[in-house]
Short mmCIF file of C-alpha atoms in Angstrom, two decimals:
data_model
loop_
_atom_site.label_atom_id
_atom_site.label_comp_id
_atom_site.label_asym_id
_atom_site.label_seq_id
_atom_site.Cartn_x
_atom_site.Cartn_y
_atom_site.Cartn_z
CA UNK A 17 -2.06 -5.43 -13.75
CA UNK A 18 -2.67 -2.25 -14.87
CA UNK A 19 -2.23 0.64 -12.41
CA UNK A 20 -5.68 1.00 -11.81
CA UNK A 21 -5.73 -2.96 -10.80
CA UNK A 22 -3.35 -2.12 -8.17
CA UNK A 23 -4.10 1.35 -7.13
CA UNK A 24 -8.30 0.15 -6.55
CA UNK A 25 -6.74 -3.39 -4.60
CA UNK A 26 -3.84 -0.68 -2.70
CA UNK A 27 -6.55 0.79 -1.87
CA UNK A 28 -8.53 -2.40 -0.04
CA UNK A 29 -5.96 -2.93 1.47
CA UNK A 30 -5.26 0.82 2.96
CA UNK A 31 -9.44 0.26 4.28
CA UNK A 32 -8.56 -3.46 5.41
CA UNK A 33 -5.29 -2.49 7.55
CA UNK A 34 -7.39 0.94 8.90
CA UNK A 35 -11.40 0.16 8.57
CA UNK A 36 -12.09 2.73 6.54
CA UNK A 37 -14.23 2.62 3.62
CA UNK A 38 -12.08 2.35 0.68
CA UNK A 39 -13.97 5.84 -1.14
CA UNK A 40 -12.61 7.11 1.85
CA UNK A 41 -8.28 6.44 1.57
CA UNK A 42 -7.22 9.65 0.26
CA UNK A 43 -5.08 9.87 -3.46
CA UNK A 44 -2.12 11.44 -0.96
CA UNK A 45 -2.56 8.66 2.47
CA UNK A 46 1.14 8.16 4.21
CA UNK A 47 3.22 8.07 7.28
CA UNK A 48 3.09 11.49 7.21
CA UNK A 49 -0.32 12.90 6.16
CA UNK A 50 -2.94 10.22 7.64
CA UNK A 51 -2.40 10.09 11.42
CA UNK A 52 -3.55 7.19 12.26
CA UNK A 53 -0.51 5.24 10.47
CA UNK A 54 1.77 4.72 12.81
CA UNK A 55 4.81 1.42 12.50
CA UNK A 56 2.75 -0.83 13.29
CA UNK A 57 -0.35 -0.26 10.76
CA UNK A 58 2.50 0.22 8.29
CA UNK A 59 3.50 -2.80 8.40
CA UNK A 60 0.25 -4.56 8.32
CA UNK A 61 -0.35 -2.76 5.46
CA UNK A 62 3.17 -4.46 3.32
CA UNK A 63 2.09 -7.43 5.26
CA UNK A 64 -1.72 -7.55 4.00
CA UNK A 65 -0.51 -5.89 -0.16
CA UNK A 66 2.58 -8.95 0.27
CA UNK A 67 -0.27 -11.08 1.16
CA UNK A 68 -3.36 -10.06 -1.40
CA UNK A 69 -0.60 -9.81 -4.46
CA UNK A 70 1.60 -13.12 -3.38
CA UNK A 71 4.80 -10.85 -3.19
CA UNK A 72 8.09 -10.17 -1.10
CA UNK A 73 9.39 -7.18 -0.28
CA UNK A 74 12.88 -6.15 0.09
CA UNK A 75 13.86 -3.78 2.66
CA UNK A 76 14.82 -1.48 0.05
CA UNK A 77 11.76 -1.73 -1.44
CA UNK A 78 9.82 -1.06 2.38
CA UNK A 79 12.18 1.77 2.90
CA UNK A 80 10.20 3.52 -1.00
CA UNK A 81 7.39 2.25 -0.37
CA UNK A 82 6.14 4.68 2.74
CA UNK A 83 2.66 6.12 1.68
CA UNK A 84 0.17 4.56 -1.16
CA UNK A 85 1.43 6.70 -4.37
CA UNK A 86 4.95 4.56 -3.75
CA UNK A 87 3.48 1.34 -3.13
CA UNK A 88 1.47 1.36 -5.33
CA UNK A 89 4.38 2.44 -7.73
CA UNK A 90 6.20 -0.21 -6.20
CA UNK A 91 3.49 -2.90 -6.72
CA UNK A 92 3.85 -1.69 -10.05
CA UNK A 93 7.47 -2.03 -10.87
CA UNK A 94 7.02 -6.12 -9.32
CA UNK A 95 4.14 -7.43 -11.07
CA UNK A 96 5.44 -6.27 -15.29
CA UNK A 97 8.68 -7.52 -14.54
#
């Protein structure tokens, strides 16, 4: 899966969790930049992405994926191996 496809899919997951449109998902969205991104929402993001991509993140991957870009990076790495 290409990075742009992963990016679009992550945007869909984020939009779903935060009840916004995909066009409203900021490029730099993270727990630091998006007020509604609390620990409960973060878990929903992780669960949604794991289900969507049929993967299960390790604790280390979850700790690294604290924002949109990091999540895309972790998925790109995971799906390319």
